[in-house]
mmCIF file of C-alpha atoms in Angstrom:
data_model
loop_
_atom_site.group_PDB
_atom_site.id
_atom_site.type_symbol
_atom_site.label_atom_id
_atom_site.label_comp_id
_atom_site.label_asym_id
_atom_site.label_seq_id
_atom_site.Cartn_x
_atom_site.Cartn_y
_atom_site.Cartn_z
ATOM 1 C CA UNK Y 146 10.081 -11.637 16.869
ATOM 2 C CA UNK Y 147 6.821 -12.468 14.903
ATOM 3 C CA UNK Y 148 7.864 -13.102 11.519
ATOM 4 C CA UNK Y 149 11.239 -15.025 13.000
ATOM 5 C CA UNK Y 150 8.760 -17.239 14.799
ATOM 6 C CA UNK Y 151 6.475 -17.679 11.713
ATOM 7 C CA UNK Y 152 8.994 -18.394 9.546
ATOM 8 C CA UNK Y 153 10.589 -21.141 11.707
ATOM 9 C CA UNK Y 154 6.702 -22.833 12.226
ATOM 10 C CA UNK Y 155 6.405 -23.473 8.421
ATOM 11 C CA UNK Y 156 9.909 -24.767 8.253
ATOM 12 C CA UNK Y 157 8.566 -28.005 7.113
ATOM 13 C CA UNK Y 158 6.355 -26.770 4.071
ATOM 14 C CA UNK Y 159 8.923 -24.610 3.097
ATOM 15 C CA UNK Y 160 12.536 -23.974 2.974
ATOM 16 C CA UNK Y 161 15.258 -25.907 5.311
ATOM 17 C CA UNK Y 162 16.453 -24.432 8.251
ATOM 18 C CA UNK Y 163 20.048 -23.724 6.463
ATOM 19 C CA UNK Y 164 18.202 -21.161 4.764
ATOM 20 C CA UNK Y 165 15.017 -19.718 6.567
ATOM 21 C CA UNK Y 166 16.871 -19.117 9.878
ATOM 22 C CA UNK Y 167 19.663 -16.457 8.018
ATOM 23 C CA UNK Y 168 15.857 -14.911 6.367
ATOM 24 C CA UNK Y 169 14.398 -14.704 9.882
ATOM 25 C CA UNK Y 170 17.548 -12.792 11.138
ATOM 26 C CA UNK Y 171 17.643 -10.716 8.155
ATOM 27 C CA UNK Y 172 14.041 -9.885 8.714
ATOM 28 C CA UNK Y 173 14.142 -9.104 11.735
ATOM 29 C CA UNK Y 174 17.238 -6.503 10.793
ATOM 30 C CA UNK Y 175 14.823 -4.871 8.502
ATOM 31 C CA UNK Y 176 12.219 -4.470 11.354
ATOM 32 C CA UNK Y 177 14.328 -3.521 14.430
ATOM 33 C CA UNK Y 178 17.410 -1.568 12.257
ATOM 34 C CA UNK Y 179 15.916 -0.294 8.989
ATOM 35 C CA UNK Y 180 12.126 0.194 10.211
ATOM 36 C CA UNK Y 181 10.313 -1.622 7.605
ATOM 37 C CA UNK Y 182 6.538 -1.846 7.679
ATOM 38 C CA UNK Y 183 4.603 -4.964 8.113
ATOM 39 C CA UNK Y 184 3.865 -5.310 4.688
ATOM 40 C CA UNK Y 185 7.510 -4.689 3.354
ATOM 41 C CA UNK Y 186 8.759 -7.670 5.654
ATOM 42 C CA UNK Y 187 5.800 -9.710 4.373
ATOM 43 C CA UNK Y 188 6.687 -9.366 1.154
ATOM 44 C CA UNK Y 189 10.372 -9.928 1.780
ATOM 45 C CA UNK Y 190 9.268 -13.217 3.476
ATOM 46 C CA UNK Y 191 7.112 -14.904 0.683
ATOM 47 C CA UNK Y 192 10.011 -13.757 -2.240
ATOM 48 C CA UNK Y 193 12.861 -15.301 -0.012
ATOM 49 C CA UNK Y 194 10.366 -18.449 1.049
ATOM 50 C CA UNK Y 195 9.889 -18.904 -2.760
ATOM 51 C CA UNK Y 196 14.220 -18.817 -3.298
ATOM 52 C CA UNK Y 197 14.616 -21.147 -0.426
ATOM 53 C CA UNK Y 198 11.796 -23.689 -1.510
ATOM 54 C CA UNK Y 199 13.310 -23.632 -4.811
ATOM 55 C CA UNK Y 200 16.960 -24.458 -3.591
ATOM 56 C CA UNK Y 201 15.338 -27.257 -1.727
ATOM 57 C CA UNK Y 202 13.674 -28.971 -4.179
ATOM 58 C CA UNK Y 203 16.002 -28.297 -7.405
ATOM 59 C CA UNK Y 204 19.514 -27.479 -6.007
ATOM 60 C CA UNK Y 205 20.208 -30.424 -3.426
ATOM 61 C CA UNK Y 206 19.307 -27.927 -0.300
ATOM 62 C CA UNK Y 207 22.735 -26.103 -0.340
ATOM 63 C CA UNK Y 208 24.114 -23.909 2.367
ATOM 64 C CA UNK Y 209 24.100 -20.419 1.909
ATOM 65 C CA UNK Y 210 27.355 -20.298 1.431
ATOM 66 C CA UNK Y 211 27.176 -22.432 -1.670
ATOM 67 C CA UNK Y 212 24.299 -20.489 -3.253
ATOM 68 C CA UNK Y 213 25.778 -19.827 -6.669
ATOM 69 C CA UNK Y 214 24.823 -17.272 -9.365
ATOM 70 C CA UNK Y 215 23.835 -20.547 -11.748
ATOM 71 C CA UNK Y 216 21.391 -21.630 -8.665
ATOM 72 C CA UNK Y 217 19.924 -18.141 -8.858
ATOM 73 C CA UNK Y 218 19.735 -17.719 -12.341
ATOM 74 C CA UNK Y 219 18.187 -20.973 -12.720
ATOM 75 C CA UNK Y 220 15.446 -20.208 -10.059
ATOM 76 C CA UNK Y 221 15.018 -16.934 -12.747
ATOM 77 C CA UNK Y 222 14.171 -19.157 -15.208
ATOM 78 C CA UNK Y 223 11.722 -21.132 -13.238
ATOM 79 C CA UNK Y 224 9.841 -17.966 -12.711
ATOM 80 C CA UNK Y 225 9.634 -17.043 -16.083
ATOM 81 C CA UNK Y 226 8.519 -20.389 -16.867
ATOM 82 C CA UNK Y 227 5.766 -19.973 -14.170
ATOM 83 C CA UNK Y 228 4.363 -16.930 -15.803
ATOM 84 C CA UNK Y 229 5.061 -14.373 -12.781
ATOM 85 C CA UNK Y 230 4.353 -10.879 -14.042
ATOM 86 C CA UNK Y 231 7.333 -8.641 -14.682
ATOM 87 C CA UNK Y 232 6.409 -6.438 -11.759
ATOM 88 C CA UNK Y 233 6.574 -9.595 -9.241
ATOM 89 C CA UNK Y 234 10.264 -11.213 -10.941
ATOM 90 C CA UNK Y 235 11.456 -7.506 -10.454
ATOM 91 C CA UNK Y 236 10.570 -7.181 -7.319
ATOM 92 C CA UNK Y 237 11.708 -11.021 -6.060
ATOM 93 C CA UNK Y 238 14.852 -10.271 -7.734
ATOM 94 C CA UNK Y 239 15.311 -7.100 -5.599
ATOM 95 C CA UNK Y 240 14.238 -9.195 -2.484
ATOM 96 C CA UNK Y 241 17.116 -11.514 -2.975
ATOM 97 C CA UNK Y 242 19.921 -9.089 -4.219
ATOM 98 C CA UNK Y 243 19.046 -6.558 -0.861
ATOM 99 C CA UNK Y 244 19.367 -10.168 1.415
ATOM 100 C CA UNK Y 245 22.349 -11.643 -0.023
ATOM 101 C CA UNK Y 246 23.750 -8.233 0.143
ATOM 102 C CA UNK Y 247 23.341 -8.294 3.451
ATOM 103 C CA UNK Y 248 24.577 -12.062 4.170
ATOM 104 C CA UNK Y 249 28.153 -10.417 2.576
ATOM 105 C CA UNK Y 250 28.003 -7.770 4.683
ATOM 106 C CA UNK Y 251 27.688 -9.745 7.952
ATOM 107 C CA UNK Y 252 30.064 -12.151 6.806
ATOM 108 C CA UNK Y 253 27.217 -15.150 6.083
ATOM 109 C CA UNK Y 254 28.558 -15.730 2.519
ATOM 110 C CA UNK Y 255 32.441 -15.221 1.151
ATOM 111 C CA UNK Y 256 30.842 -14.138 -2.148
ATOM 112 C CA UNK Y 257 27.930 -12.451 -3.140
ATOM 113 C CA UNK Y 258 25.999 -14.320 -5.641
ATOM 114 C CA UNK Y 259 23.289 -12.384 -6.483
ATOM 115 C CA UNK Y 260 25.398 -9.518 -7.508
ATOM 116 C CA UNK Y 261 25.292 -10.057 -11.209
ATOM 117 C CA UNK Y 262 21.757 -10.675 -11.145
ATOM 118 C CA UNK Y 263 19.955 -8.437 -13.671
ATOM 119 C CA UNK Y 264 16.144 -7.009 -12.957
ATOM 120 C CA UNK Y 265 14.035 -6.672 -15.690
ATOM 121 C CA UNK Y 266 12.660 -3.134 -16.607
ATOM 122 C CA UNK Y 267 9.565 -2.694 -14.770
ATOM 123 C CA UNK Y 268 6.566 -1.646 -17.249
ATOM 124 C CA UNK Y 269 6.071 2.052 -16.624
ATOM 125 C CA UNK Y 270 2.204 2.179 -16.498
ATOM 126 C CA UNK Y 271 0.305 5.608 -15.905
ATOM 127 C CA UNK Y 272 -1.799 5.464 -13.082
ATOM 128 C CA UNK Y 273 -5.357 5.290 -13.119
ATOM 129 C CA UNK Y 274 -7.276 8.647 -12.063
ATOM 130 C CA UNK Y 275 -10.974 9.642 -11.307
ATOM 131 C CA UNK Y 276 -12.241 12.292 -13.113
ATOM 132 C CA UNK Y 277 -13.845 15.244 -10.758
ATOM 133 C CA UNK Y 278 -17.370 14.285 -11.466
ATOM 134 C CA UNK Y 279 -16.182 10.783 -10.692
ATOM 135 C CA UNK Y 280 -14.935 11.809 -7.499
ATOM 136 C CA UNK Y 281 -17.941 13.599 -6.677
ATOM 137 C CA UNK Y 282 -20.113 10.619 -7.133
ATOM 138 C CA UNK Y 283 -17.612 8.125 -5.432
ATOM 139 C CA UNK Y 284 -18.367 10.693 -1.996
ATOM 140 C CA UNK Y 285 -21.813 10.775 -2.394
ATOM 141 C CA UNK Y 286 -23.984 8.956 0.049
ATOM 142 C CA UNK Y 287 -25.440 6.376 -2.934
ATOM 143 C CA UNK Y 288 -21.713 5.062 -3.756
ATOM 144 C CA UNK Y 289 -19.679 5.064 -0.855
ATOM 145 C CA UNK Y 290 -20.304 1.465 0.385
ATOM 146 C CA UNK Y 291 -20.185 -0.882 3.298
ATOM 147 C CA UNK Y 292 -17.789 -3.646 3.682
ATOM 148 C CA UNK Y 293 -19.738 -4.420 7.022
ATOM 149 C CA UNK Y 294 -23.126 -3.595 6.024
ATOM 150 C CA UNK Y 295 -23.796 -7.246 5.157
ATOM 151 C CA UNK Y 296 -23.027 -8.910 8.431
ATOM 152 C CA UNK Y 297 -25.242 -6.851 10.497
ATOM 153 C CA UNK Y 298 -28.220 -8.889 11.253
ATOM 154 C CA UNK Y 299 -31.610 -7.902 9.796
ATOM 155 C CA UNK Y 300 -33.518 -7.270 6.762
ATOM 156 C CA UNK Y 301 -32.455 -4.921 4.450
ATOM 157 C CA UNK Y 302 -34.945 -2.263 5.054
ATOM 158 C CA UNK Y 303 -33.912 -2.091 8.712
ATOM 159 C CA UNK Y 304 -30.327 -1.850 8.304
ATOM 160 C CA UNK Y 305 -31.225 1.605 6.808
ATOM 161 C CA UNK Y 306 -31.522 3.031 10.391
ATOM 162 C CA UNK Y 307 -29.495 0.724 11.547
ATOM 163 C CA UNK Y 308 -27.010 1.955 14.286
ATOM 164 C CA UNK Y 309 -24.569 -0.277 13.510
ATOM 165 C CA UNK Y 310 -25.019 -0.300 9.948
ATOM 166 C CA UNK Y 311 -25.245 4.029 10.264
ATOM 167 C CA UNK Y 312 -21.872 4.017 12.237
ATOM 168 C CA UNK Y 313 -20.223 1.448 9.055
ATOM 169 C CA UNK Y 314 -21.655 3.972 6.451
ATOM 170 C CA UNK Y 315 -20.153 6.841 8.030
ATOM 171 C CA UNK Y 316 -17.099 5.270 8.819
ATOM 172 C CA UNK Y 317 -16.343 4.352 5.061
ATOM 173 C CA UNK Y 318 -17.587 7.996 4.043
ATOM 174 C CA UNK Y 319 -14.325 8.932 6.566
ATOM 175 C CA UNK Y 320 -12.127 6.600 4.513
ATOM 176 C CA UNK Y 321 -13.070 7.890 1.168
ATOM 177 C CA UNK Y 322 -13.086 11.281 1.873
ATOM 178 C CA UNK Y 323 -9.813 11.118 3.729
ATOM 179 C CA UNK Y 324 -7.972 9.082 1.232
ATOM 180 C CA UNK Y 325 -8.761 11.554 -1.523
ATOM 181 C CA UNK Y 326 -7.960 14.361 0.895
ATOM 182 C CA UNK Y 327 -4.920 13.876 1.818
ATOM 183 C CA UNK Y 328 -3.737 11.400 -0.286
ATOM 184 C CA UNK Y 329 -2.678 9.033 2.194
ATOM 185 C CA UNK Y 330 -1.643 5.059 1.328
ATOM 186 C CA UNK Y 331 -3.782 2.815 2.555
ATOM 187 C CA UNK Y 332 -1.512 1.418 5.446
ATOM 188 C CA UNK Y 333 -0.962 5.556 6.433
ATOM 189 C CA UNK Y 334 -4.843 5.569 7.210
ATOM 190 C CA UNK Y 335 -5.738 2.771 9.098
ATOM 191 C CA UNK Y 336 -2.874 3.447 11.737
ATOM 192 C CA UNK Y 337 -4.335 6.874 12.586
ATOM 193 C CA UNK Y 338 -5.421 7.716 15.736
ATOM 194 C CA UNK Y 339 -7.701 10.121 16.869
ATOM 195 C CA UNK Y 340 -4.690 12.571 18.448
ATOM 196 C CA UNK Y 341 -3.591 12.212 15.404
ATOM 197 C CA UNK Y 342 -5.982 14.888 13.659
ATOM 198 C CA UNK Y 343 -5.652 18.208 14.363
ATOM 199 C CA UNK Y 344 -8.775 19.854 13.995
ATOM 200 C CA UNK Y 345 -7.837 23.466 14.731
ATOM 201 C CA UNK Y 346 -5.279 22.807 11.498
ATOM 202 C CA UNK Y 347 -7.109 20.549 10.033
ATOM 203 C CA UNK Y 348 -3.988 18.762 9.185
ATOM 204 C CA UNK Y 349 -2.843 15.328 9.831
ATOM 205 C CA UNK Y 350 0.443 13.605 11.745
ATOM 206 C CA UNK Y 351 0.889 10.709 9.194
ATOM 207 C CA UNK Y 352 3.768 7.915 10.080
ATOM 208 C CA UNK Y 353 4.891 7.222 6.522
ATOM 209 C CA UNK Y 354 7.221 4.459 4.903
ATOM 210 C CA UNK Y 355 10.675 4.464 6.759
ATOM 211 C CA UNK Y 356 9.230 5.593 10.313
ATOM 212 C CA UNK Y 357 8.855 9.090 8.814
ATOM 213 C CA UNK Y 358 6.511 11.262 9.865
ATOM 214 C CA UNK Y 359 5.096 14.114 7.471
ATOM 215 C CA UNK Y 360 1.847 16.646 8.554
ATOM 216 C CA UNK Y 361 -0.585 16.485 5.523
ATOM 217 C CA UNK Y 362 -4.022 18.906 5.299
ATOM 218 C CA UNK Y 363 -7.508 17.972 4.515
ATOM 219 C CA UNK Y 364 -10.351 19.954 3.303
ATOM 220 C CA UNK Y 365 -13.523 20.929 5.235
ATOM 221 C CA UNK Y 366 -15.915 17.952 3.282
ATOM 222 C CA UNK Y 367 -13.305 15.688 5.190
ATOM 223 C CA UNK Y 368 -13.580 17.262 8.239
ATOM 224 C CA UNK Y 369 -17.278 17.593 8.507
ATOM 225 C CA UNK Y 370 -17.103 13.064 8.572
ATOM 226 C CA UNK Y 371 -14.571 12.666 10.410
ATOM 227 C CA UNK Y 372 -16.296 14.883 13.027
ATOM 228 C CA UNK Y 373 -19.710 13.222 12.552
ATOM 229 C CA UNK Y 374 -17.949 9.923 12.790
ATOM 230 C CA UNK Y 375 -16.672 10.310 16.088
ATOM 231 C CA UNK Y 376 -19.098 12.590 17.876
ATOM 232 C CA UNK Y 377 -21.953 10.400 16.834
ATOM 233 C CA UNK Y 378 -20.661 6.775 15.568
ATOM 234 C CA UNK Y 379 -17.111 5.678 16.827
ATOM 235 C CA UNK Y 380 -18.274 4.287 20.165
ATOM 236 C CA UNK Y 381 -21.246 2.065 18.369
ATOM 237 C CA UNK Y 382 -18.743 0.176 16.642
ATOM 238 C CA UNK Y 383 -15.076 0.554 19.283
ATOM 239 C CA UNK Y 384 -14.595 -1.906 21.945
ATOM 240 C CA UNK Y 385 -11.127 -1.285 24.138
ATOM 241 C CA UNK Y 386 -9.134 -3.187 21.915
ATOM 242 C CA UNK Y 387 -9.450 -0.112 19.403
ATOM 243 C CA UNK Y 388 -7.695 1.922 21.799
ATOM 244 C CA UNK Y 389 -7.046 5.359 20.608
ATOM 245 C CA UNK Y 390 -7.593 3.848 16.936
ATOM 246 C CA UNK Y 391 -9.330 6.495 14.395
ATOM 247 C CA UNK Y 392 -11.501 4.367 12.010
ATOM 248 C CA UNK Y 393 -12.457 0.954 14.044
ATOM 249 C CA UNK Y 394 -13.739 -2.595 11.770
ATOM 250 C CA UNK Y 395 -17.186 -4.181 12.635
ATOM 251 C CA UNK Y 396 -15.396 -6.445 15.504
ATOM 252 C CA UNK Y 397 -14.737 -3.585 17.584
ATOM 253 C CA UNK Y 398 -10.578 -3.458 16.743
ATOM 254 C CA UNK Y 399 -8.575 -0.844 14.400
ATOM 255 C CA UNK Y 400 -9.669 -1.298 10.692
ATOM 256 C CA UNK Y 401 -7.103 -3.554 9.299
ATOM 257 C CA UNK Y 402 -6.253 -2.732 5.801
ATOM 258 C CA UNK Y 403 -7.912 -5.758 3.844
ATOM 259 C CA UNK Y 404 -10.997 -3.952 5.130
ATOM 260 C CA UNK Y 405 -10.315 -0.673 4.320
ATOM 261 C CA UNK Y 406 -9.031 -1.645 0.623
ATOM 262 C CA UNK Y 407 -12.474 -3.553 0.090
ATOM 263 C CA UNK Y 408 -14.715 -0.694 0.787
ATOM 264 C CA UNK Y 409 -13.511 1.505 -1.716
ATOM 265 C CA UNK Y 410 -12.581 -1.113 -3.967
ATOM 266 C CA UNK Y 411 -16.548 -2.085 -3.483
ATOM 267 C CA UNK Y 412 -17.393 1.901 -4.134
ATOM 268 C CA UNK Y 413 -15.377 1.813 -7.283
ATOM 269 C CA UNK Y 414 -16.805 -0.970 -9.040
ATOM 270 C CA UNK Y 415 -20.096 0.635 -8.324
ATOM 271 C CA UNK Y 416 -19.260 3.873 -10.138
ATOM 272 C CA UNK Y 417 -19.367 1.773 -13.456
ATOM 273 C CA UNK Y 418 -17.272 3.617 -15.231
ATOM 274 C CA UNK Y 419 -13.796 3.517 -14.146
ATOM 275 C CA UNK Y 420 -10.637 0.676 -14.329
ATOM 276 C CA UNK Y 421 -9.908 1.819 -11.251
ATOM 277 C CA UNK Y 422 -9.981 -0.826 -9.085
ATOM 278 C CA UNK Y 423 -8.330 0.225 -5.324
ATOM 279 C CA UNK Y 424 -7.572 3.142 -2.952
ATOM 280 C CA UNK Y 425 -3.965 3.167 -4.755
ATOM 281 C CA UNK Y 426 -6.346 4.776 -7.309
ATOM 282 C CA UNK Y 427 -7.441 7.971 -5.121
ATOM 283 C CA UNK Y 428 -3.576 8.688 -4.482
ATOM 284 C CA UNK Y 429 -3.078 8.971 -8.398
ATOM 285 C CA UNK Y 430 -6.141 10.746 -8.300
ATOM 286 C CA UNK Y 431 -5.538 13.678 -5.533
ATOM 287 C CA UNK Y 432 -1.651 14.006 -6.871
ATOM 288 C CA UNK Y 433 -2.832 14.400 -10.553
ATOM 289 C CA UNK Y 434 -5.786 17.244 -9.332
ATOM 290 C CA UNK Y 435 -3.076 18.709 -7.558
ATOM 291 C CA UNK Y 436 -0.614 19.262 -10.310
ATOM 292 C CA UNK Y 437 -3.468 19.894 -12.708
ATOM 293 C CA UNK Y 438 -4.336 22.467 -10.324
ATOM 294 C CA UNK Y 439 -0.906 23.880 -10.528
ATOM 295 C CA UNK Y 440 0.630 23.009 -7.526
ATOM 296 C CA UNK Y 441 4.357 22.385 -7.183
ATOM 297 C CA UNK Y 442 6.013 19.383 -7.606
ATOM 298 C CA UNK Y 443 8.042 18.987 -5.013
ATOM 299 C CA UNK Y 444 4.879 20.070 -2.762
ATOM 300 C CA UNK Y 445 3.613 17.236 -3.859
ATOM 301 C CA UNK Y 446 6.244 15.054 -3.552
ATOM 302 C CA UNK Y 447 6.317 16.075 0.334
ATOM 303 C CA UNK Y 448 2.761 15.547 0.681
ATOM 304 C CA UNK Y 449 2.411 11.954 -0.884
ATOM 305 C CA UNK Y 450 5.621 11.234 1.467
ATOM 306 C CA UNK Y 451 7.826 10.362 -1.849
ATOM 307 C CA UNK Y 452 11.346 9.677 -0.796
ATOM 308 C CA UNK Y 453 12.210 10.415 -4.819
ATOM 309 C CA UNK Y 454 11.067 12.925 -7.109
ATOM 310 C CA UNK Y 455 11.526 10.905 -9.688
ATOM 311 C CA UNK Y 456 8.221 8.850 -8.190
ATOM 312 C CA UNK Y 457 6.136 12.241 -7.946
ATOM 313 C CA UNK Y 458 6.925 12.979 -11.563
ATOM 314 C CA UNK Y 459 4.978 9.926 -12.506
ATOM 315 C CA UNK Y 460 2.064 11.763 -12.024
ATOM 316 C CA UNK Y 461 2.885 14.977 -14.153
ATOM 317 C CA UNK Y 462 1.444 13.135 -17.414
ATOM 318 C CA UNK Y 463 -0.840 15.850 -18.808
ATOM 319 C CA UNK Y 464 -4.449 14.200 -19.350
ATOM 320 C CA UNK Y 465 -6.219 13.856 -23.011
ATOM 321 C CA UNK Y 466 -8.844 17.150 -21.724
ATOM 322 C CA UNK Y 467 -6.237 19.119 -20.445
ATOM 323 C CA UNK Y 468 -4.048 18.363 -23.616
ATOM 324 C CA UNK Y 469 -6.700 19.595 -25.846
ATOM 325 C CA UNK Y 470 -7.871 22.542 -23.654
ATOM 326 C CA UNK Y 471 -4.403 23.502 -23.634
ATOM 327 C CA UNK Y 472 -3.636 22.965 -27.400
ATOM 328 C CA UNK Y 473 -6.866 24.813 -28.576
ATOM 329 C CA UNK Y 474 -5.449 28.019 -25.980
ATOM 330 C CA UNK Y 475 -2.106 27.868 -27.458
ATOM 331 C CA UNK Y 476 -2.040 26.865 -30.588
ATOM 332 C CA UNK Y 477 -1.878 29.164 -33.609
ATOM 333 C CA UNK Y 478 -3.400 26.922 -35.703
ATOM 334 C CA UNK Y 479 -5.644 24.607 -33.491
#
């Protein structure tokens, strides 16, 4: 297994081998049993790396099975010292309770240590959304930019008609126009292949967190790039190791996400006017338009792949121009 293997080669900058070997085994439980994506198990790693290095260094390298809840609670209070955001000691603290939970359950520990561990209340932020004129301009031709536009080779003014530098332009229209279409997290997009659009539907089969799979639509805007895009531009930028891949990176392979977050965190920052600052930011921004729209919630919920409705309700805060629009229709006295 990959992250087994990783884990064990940076044995030596990191934790001992008493504790990164029961990690590796629990990681690869999450990817084989529980169906974890890449980035979930990536996470896990680094949180449990940063338990383990601790126990090295400050608690005389125990075993697992002498982990103690004063160990644990002491590596909390190395964290706060260190500054980590709430968000991130939440989050490690989950990391550790779900493995130790599991170390009891396979009979690795006697005792589970972490149990009494508590998290602190994560800060319940509102999510940043686009405004529809926003979201117009983000699509436009001016704003949507090029993560690869820079390395093709050239001056500037002949990069304009470009092949290459066409096929990246219309490729990052695709991911724009798809992400606020369908509302899809940036992981969903990039592993889409080109069976998995469904043209006559216009309708997508997205593998979601969890190995589930949901169909989500898109709109006709949506369908008129990602048309373009491979009639026209795929195969200028695709070499076999794309494979069936739907949006392909300037090397010829599937779009990994680091380049997909970059273009529209690049087309963001050129709107001017926004906090927004990733493609998290068109997911607030399609489920908000949605329920602003009057859709139902639990439509939504099913179409942003929420395993909670609690999580889809997030989005039902009721903006400051729909407040007042509402207030001045309503109110006797507004």
């Amino acid at each position: 297994m990959v992250m087994k293997q990783e884990s064990a080669s940076k044995q030596t900058a990191g934790p001992s081998a008493k504790f990164s070997e029961p990690v590796a085994d629990y990681l690869e439980y999450l990817q084989r049993e529980r169906g974890r994506s890449e980035n979930t198990l990536r996470a896990y790693d680094v949180d449990l790396r940063n338990l383990g290095q601790f126990l090295k260094e400050r608690a005389a390298d125990p075993a697992l099975k002498q982990v103690s809840v004063d160990m644990l609670r002491d590596w909390l209070a190395y964290l706060h010292e260190s500054d980590v955001s709430r968000t991130t000691l939440a989050r490690r603290i989950s990391a550790v309770k779900n493995f130790f939970a599991w170390a009891l359950k396979h009979e690795l520990i006697e005792a589970d240590p972490a149990l009494r561990l508590a998290a602190p209340k994560k800060e319940r932020r509102l999510p940043h959304v686009l405004q529809p004129s926003q979201i117009d301009r983000l699509l436009s031709d001016e704003t949507v930019a090029s993560e690869g536009t820079s390395n093709v080779n050239g001056d500037e003014d002949e990069q304009v008609n470009d092949p290459k530098s066409l096929a990246i332009q219309c490729r990052d229209k695709v991911i724009a126009e798809l992400l606020y279409a369908s509302g899809l997290r940036i992981s969903e997009l990039v592993a889409l292949d080109i069976a998995d659009v469904d043209f006559e539907r216009r309708t997508l089969r997205v593998l979601g967190k969890g190995n589930k799979e949901r169909v989500v639509p898109f709109g006709k805007p949506a369908e008129r790039v990602i048309i373009d895009w491979i009639r026209s531009h795929r195969r200028i930028l695709a070499s076999e190791s794309a494979g069936d891949a739907l949006l392909v990176g300037v090397r010829g392979s599937r779009l990994n996400v680091r380049q997909a977050r970059e273009v529209i965190a690049t087309a963001l920052r050129l709107l001017g006017d926004t906090s927004a600052s990733g493609p998290h930011a068109l997911r607030h921004t399609v489920a908000t338009h949605l329920l602003d729209g009057g859709a139902d919630l639990r439509a939504v919920q099913e179409f942003l792949g929420h395993a909670s409705l609690a999580t889809t309700q997030l989005y039902t805060h009721v903006s400051v121009d729909r407040l007042r629009q509402s207030y001045r229709q309503a109110h006797p006295r507004a």
